[in-house]
Short mmCIF file of C-alpha atoms and ligand atoms in Angstrom, two decimals:
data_model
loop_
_atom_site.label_atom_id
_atom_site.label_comp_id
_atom_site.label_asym_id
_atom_site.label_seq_id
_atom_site.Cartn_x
_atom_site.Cartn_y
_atom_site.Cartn_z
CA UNK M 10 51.56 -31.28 64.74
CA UNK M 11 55.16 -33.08 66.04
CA UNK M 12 58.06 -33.89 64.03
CA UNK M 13 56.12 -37.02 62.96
CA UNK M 14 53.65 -35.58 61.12
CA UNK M 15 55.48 -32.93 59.14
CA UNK M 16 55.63 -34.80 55.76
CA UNK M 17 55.36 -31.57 53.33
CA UNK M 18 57.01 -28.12 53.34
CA UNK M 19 56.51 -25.88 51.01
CA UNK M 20 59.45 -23.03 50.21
CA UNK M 21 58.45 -19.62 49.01
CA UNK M 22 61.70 -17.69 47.06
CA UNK M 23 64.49 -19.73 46.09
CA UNK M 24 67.22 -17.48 46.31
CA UNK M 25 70.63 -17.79 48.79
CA UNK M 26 68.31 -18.48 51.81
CA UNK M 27 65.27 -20.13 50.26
CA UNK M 28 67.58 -22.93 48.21
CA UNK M 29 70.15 -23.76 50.59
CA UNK M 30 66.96 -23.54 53.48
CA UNK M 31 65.29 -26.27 51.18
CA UNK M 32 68.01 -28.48 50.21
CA UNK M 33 69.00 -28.73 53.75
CA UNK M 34 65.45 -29.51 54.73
CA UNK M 35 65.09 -32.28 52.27
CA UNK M 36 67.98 -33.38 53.59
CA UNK M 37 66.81 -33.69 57.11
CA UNK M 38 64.35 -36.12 55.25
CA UNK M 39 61.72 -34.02 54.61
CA UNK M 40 59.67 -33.67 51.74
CA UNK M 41 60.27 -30.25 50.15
CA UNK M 42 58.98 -28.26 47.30
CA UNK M 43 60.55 -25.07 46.82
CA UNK M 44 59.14 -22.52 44.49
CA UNK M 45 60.16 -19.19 42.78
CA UNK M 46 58.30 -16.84 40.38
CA UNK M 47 61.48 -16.80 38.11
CA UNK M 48 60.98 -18.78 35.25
CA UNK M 49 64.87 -18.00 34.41
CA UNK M 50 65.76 -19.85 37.78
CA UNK M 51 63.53 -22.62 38.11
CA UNK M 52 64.30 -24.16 34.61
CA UNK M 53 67.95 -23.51 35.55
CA UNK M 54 67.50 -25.60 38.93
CA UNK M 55 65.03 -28.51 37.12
CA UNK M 56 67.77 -28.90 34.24
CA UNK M 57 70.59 -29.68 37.39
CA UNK M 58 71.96 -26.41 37.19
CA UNK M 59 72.83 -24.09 40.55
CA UNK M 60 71.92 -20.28 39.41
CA UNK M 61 74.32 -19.16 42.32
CA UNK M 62 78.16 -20.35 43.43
CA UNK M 63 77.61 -21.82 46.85
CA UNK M 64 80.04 -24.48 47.97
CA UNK M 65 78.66 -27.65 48.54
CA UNK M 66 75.21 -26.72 47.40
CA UNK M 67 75.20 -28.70 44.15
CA UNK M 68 75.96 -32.07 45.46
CA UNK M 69 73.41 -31.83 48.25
CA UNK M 70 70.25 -30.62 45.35
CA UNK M 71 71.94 -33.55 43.28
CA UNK M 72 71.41 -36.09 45.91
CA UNK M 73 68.24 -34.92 47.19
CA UNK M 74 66.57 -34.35 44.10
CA UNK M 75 67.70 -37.87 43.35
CA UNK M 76 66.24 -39.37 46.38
CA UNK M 77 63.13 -37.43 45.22
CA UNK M 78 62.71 -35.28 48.80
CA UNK M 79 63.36 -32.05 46.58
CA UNK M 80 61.36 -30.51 43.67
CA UNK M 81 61.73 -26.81 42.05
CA UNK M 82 57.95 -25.44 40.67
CA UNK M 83 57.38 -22.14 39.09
CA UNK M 84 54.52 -20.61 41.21
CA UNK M 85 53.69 -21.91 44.74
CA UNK M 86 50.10 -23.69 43.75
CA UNK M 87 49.86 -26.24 44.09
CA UNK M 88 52.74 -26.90 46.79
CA UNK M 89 51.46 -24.76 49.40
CA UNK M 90 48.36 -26.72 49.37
CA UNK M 91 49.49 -29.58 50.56
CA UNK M 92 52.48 -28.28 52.70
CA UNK M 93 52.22 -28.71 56.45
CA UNK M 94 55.38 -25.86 57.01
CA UNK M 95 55.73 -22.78 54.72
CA UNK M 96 58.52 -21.45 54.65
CA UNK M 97 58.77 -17.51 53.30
CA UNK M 98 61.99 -16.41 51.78
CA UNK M 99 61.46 -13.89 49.83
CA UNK M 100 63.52 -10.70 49.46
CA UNK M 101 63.09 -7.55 51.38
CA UNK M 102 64.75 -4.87 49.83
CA UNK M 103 65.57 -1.01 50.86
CA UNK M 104 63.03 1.29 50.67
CA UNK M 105 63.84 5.10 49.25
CA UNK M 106 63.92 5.88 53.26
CA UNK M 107 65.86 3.06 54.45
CA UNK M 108 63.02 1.08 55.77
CA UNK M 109 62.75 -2.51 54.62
CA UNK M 110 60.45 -2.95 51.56
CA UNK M 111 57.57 -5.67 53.10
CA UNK M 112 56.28 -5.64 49.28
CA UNK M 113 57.38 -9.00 48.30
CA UNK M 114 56.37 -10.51 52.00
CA UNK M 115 52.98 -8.91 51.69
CA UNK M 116 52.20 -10.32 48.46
CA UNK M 117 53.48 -13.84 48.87
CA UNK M 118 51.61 -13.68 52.12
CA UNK M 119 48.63 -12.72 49.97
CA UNK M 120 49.23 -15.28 47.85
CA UNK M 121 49.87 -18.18 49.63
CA UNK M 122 46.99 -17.37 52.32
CA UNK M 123 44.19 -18.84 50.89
CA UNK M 124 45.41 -22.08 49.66
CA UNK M 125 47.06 -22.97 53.44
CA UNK M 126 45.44 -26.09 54.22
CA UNK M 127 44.19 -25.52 58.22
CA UNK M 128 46.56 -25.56 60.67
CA UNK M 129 49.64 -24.94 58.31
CA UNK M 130 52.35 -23.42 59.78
CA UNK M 131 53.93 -20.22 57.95
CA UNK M 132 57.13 -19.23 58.96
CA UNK M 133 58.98 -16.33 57.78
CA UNK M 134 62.53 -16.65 57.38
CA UNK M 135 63.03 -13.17 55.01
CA UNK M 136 64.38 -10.40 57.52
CA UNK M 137 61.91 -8.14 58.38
CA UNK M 138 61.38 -4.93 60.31
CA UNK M 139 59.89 -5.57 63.71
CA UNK M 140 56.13 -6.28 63.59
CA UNK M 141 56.19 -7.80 60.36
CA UNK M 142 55.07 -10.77 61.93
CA UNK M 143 51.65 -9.14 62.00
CA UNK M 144 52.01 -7.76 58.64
CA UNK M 145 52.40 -11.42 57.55
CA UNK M 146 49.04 -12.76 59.59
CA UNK M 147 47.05 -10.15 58.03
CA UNK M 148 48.58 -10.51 54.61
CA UNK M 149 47.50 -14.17 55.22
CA UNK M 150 43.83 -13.60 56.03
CA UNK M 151 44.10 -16.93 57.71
CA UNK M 152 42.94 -17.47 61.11
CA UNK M 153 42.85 -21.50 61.10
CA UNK M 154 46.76 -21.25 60.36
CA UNK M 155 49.98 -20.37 62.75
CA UNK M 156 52.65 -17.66 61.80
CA UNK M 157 56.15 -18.02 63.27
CA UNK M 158 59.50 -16.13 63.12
CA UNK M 159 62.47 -17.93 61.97
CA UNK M 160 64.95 -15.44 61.21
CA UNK M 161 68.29 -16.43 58.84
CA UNK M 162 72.06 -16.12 59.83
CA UNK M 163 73.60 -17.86 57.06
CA UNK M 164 76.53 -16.29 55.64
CA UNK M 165 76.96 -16.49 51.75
CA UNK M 166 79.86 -18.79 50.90
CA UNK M 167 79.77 -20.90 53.79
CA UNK M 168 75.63 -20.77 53.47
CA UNK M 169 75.47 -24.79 53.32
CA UNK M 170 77.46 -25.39 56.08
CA UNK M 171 75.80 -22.77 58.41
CA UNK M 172 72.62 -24.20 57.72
CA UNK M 173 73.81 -27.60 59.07
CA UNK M 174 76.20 -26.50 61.40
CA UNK M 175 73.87 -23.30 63.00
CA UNK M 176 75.42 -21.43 66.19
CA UNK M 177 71.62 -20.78 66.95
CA UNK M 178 68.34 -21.17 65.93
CA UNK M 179 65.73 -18.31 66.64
CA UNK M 180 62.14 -19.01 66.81
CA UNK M 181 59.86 -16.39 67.86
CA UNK M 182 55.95 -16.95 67.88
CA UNK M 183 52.80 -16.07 69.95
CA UNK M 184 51.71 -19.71 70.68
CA UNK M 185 53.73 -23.28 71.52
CA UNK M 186 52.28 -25.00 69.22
CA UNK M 187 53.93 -22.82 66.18
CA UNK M 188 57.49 -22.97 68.23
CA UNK M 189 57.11 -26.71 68.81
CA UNK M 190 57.04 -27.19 65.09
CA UNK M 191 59.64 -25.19 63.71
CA UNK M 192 61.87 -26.49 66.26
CA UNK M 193 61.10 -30.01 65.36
CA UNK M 194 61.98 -29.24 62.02
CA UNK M 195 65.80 -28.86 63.38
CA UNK M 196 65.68 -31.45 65.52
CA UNK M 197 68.68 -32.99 64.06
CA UNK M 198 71.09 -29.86 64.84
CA UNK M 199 73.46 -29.93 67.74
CA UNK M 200 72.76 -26.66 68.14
CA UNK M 201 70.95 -24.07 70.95
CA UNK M 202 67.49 -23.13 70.71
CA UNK M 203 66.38 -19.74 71.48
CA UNK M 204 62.71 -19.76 71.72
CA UNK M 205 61.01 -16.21 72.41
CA UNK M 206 58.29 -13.66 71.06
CA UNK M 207 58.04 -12.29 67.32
CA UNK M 208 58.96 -9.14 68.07
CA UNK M 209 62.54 -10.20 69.66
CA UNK M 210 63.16 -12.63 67.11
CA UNK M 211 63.05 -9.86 64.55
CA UNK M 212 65.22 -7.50 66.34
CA UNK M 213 68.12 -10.67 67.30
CA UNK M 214 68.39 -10.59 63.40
CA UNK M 215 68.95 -7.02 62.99
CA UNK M 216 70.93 -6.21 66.31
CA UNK M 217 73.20 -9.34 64.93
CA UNK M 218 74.00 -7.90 61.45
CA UNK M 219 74.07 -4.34 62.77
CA UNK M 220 76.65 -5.12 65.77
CA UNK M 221 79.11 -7.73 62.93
CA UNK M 222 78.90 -4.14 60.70
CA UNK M 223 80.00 -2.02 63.67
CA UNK M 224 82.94 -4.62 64.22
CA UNK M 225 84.01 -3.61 60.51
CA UNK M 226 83.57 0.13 60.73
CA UNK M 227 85.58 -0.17 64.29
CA UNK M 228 88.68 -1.83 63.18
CA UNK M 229 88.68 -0.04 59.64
CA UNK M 230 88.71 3.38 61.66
CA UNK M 231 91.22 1.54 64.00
CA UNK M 232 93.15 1.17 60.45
CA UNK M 233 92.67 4.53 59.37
CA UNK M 234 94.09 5.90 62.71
CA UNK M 235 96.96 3.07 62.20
CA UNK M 236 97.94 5.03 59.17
CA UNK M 237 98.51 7.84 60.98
CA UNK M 238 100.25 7.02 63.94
CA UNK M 239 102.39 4.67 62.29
CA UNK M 240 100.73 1.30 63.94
CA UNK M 241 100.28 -1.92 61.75
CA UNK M 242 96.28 -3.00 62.31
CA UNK M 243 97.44 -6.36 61.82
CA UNK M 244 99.44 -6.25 65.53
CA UNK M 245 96.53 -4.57 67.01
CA UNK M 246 93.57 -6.94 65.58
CA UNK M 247 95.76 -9.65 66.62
CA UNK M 248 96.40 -7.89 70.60
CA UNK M 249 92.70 -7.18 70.54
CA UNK M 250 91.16 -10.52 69.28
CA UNK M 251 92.94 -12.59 72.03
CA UNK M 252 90.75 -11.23 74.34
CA UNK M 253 87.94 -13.28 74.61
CA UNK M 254 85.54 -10.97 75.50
CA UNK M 255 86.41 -9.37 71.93
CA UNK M 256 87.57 -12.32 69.41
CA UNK M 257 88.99 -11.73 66.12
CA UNK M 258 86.12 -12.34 63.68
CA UNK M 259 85.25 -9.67 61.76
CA UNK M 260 88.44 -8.12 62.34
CA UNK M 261 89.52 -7.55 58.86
CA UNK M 262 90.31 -3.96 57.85
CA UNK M 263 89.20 -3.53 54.18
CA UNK M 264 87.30 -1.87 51.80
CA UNK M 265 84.17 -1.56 53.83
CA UNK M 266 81.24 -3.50 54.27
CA UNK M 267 78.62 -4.26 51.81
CA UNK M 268 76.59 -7.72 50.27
CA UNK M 269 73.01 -7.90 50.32
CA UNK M 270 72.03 -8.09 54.32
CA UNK M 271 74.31 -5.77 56.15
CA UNK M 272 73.63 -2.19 53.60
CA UNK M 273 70.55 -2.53 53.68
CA UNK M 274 69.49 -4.28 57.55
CA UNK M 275 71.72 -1.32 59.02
CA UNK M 276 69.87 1.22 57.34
CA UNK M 277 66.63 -0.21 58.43
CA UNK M 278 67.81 -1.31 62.08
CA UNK M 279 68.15 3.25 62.15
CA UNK M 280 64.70 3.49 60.53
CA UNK M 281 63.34 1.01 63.14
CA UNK M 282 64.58 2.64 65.82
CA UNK M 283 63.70 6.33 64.36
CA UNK M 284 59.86 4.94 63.87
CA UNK M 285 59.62 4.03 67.53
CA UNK M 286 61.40 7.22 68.45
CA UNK M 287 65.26 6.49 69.36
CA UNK M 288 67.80 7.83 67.30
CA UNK M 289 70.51 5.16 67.32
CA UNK M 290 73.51 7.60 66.69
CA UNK M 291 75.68 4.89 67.13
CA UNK M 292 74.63 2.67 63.65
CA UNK M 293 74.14 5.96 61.90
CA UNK M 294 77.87 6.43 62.55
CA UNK M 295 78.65 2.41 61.66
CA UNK M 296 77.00 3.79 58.32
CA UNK M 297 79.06 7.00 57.87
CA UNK M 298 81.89 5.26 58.44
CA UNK M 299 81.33 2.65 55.27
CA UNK M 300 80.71 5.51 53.51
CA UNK M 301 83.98 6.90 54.60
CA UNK M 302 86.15 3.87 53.88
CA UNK M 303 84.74 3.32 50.13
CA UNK M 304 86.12 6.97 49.44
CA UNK M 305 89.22 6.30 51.11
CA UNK M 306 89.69 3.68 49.08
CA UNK M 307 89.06 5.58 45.73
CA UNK M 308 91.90 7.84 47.35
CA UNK M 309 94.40 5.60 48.09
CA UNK M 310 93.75 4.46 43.91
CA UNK M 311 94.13 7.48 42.50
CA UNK M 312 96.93 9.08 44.68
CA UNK M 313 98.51 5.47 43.89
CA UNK M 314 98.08 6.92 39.92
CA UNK M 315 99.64 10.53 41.31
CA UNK M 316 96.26 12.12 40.98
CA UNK M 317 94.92 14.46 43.70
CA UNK M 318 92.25 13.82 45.53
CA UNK M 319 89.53 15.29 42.96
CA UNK M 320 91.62 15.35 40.13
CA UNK M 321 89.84 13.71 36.71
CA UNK M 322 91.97 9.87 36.44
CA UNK M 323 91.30 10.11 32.34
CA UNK M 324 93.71 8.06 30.74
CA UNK M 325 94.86 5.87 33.71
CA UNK M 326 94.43 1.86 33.97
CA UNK M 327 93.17 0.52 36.91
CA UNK M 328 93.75 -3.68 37.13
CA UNK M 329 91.25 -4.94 39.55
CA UNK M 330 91.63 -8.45 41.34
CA UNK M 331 87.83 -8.75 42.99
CA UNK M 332 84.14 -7.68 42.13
CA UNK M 333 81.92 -9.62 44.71
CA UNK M 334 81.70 -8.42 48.04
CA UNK M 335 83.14 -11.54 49.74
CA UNK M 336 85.08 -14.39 48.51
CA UNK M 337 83.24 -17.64 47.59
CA UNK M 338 80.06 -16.04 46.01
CA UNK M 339 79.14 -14.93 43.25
CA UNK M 340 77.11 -12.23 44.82
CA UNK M 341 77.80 -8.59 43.61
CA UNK M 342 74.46 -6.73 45.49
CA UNK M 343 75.91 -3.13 46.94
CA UNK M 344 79.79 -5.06 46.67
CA UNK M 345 82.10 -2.02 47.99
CA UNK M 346 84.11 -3.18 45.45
CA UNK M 347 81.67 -1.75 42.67
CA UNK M 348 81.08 0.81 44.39
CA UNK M 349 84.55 2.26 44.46
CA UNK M 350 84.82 1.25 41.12
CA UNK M 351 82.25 2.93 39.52
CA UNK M 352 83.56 6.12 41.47
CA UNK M 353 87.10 5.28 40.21
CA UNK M 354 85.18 5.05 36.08
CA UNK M 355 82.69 8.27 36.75
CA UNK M 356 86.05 10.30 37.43
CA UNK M 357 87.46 8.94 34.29
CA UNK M 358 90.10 5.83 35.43
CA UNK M 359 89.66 2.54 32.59
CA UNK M 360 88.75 -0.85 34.70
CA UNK M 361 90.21 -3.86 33.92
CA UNK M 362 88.57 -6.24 36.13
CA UNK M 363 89.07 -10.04 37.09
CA UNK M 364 87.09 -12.37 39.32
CA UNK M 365 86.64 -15.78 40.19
CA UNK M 366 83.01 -15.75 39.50
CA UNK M 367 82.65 -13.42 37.02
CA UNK M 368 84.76 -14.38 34.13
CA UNK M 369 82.10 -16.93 32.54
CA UNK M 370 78.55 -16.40 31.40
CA UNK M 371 77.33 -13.81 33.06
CA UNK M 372 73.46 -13.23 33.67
CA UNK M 373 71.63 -9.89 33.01
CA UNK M 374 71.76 -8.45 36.06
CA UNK M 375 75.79 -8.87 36.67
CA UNK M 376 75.77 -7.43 32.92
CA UNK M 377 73.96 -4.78 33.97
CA UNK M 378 76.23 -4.14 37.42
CA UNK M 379 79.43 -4.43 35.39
CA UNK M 380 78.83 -2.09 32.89
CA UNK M 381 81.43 -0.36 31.21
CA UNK M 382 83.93 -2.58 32.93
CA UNK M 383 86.40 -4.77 30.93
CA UNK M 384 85.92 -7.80 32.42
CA UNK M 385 89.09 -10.48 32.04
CA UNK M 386 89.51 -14.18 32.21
CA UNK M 387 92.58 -14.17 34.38
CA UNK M 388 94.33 -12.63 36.71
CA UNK M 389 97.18 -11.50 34.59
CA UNK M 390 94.75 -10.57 32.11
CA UNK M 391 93.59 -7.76 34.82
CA UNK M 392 97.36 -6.40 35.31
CA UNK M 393 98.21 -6.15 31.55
CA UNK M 394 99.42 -2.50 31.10
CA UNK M 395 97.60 -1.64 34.40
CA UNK M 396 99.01 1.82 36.18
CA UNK M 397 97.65 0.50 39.70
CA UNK M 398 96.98 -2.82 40.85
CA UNK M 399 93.98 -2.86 43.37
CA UNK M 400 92.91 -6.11 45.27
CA UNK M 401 89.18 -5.37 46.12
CA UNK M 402 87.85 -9.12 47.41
CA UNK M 403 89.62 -11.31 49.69
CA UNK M 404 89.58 -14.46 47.09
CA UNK M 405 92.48 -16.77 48.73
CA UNK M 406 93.58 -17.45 44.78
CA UNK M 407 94.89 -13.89 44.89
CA UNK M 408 97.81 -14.48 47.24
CA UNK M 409 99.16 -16.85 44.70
CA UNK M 410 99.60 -13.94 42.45
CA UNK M 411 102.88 -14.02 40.63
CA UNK M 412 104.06 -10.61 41.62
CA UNK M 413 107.16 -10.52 39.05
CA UNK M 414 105.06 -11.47 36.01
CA UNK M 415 102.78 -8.88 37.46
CA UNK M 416 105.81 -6.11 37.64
CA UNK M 417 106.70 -7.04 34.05
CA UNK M 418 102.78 -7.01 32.54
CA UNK M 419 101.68 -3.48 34.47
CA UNK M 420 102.56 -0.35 32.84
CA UNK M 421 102.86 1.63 36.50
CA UNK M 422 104.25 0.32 39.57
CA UNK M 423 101.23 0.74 42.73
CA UNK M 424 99.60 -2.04 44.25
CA UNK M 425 96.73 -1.07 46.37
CA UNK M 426 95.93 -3.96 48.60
CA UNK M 427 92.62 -3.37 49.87
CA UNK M 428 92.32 -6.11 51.71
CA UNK M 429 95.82 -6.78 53.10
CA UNK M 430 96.23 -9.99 50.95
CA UNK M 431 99.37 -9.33 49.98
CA UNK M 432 102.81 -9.95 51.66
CA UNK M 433 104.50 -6.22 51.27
CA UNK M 434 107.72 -7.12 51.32
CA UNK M 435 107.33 -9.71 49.13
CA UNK M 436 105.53 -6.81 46.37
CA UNK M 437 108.26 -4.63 47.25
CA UNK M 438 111.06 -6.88 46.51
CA UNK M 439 109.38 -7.31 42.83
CA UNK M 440 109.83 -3.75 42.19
CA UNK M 441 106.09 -2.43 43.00
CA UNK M 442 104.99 -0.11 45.68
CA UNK M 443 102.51 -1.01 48.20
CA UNK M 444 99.69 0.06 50.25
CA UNK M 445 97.37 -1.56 52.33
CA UNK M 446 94.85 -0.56 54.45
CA UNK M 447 96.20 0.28 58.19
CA UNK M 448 99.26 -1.28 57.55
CA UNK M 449 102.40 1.11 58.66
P1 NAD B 517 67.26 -13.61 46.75
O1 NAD B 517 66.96 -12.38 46.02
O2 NAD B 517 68.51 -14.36 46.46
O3 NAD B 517 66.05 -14.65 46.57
C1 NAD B 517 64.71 -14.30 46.74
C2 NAD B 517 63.87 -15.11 45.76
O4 NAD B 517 62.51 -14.89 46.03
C3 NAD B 517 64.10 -14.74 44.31
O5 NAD B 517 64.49 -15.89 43.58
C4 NAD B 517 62.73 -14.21 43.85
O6 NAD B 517 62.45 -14.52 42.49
C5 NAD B 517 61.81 -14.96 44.79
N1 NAD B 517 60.47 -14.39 44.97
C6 NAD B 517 60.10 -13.10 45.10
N2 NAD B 517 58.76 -13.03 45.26
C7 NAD B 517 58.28 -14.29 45.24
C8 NAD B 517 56.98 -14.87 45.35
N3 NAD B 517 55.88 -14.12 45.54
N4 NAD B 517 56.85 -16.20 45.24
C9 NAD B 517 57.95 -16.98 45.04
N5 NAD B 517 59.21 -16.49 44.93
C10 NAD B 517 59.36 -15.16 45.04
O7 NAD B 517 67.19 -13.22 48.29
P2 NAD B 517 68.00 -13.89 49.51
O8 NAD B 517 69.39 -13.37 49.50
O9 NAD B 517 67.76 -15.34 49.51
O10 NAD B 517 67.28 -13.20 50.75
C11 NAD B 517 65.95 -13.53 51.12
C12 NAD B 517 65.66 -12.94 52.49
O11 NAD B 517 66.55 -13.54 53.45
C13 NAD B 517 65.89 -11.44 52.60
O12 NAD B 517 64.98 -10.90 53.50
C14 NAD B 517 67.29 -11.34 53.18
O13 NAD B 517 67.50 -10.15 53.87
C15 NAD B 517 67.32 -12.53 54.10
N6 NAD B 517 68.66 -13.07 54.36
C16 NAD B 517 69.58 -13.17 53.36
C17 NAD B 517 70.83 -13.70 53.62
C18 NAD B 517 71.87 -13.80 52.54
O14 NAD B 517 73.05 -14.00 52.88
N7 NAD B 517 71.53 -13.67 51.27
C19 NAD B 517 71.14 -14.15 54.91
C20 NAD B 517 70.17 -14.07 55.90
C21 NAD B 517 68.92 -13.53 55.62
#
């Protein structure tokens, strides 16, 4: 099969990965059907509507849907059938031991396998624990059919423009054929190709998320250590990052890591490793570390409110700019920002919370996340008769905040700038305190 004769691909999940992977398909010119078992989502994306806040996704559905390359189906029969490429997307979740859950792979696998017309090519794109590329043959119960590996890299927020604008694309598989036509299928990218074997495919996508969380937990101990020796993290990422050999992305001290890849892929990159009998000491510590940062967040907030470090923090108001756990998403999966809030609520503190993305109509499982949260419309909703001010996600709108109108509207005086948004002097000079993370 060339690039000539893939007509019809067939996407399985239509989440983050599996929509934007579609739309960007169909707007290669192919002819995609992407399909979910949410009945919720599917309606949502046939009536015009994006379920999730990714820029520049809702123009490109819009015009690809109207050029008729791009359909949304509850179920995958009978798209599969007739699909050339399958593309799995699905979600692979943590296991109680902090292996990846193969459940959902397995059964779309399952699913899909006997409807494959022959010589379909299935490629999973869901990141999966190394071997899963078997897992997925056998799930399929196909031998007429070709499995590849096709791991994601998209970052939420930009997911759109990653997918057009790749640094790489991976393709691991046993046999040419099965590389020849995934690559085809990105033909149209000015982009490098790294073709190689299942197995490395699978570990490029965990080594990649494992090594950008180690760049986190390094510079947000290098803040930590900042703190104490009265150095200002943002001279030393900017001395470090202009060596090339390091570069300043992911050099941004802050409340720790979280999102839905780099919790959970960490965890299982350990378990991987553990299974085939190395201890990787060093992610366990990239781990320990986020752990270590959420809490030192939840200390710098309550010693902000004069509270000890395990005092109760009944009766104090806590104004929070920031629930996702990135700007320009919606997404709020393990966001460190929920997680030191719910710490900061267990102990007692009231949360008055504002984001971008989650002042509207929410849908049941943000309800669920946010609970017992007061969630506001605006940002000087959040500070009204707040004792601390705490930035939590690095949503550009919050620089504009107007820091006298925030002085007059909060009962205390701390900010708590968790992701060194703010301009100190600039809080200081409105009569607030201020603390940021690594910042002398
Ligand atoms: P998601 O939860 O947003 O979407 C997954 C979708 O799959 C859901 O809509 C779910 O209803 C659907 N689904 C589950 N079982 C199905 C089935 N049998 N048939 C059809 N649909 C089914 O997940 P996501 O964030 O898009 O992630 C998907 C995979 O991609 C995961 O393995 C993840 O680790 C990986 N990944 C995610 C990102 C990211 O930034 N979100 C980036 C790279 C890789």
């Amino acid at each position: 099969m060339s690039n000539e004769t893939v007509q019809q691909i067939a996407v399985i999940g239509t989440g983050y990965v599996g929509l934007t992977t579609g739309t960007t398909l169909a707007h290669f010119g192919y002819q995609v059907a992407c399909c979910d078992v949410d009945a919720r989502k599917v309606g949502l994306l046939n009536d015009g509507v994006i379920p999730i806040v990714e820029h520049g996704l809702a123009e490109l559905v819009a015009e690809n849907r109207a050029a008729g390359r791009l359909s949304f189906h509850l179920g995958s029969d009978p798209a599969v059938r007739t699909a050339d490429v399958i593309f799995l997307c699905v979600p692979t979740p943590q296991d109680d031991d902090g292996s990846a859950d193969l459940t959902y792979v397995r059964a779309a696998a399952a699913e899909i396998g006997p409807m494959l017309k022959p010589g379909a090519v299935v490629v999973n794109k869901s990141t999966v624990p190394v071997g899963s590329f078997h897992v997925v043959g056998e799930a399929l119960g196909r031998d007429d059919v070709d499995v590849a590996s096709n791991p994601e890299f998209l970052r939420e927020g930009s997911a759109v423009h990653d997918c057009l604008h790749p640094d790489r694309v991976v393709i691991g598989a046993e046999n040419g054929r099965a590389a020849d036509v995934v690559r085809s299928l990105y033909e149209s990218l000015d982009t490098e190709f790294i073709i190689t074997d299942p197995a490395s495919a699978e570990t490029i996508k965990y080594a990649a998320n494992g090594f950008l969380a180690m760049k986190i937990s390094f510079i947000n101990s290098v803040a930590a250590m900042c703190e104490q020796v009265g150095a200002d993290v943002a001279a030393v990422v900017a001395g470090i990052g202009s060596d090339h050999r390091i570069g300043d992305q992911f050099l941004n001290p802050g409340p720790g890591w979280g999102g839905s890849c780099f919790p959970k892929d960490s965890r299982a990159l350990v378990s991987i490793a553990r299974d085939h009998g190395y201890d990787f000491s060093l992610m366990r510590g990239v781990i320990d570390i986020n752990e270590q940062q959420y809490d030192r967040i939840v200390n710098k907030i309550a010693r902000a409110a004069n509270r000890f470090e395990h005092d109760p923090l009944d009766g104090v108001v806590i104004g929070v700019l920031g629930l996702t756990f990135k700007a320009g998403t919606d997404d709020l999966r393990e966001s460190p920002s929920l997680r030191i809030l719910h710490s900061l609520r267990e102990r007692g503190a009231e949360i008055r919370a504002y984001d971008p993305t989650a002042s509207g109509e929410l849908d049941p499982i943000q309800t669920d996340r946010l609970d017992g949260f007061t969630l506001c419309k605006s940002m000087a909703d959040a500070t009204e008769g707040a004792d601390v001010l705490t930035i939590l996600t690095e949503w550009p709108e919050f620089r504009d905040l107007d820091l006298a109108a925030t002085a007059a509207a909060m009962r205390g005086t701390a900010v708590v700038d968790a992701r060194n948004l703010l301009d100190p002097d600039a809080v200081k000079a409105a009569g607030l305190t201020y603390d940021g993370v690594g910042r002398s």
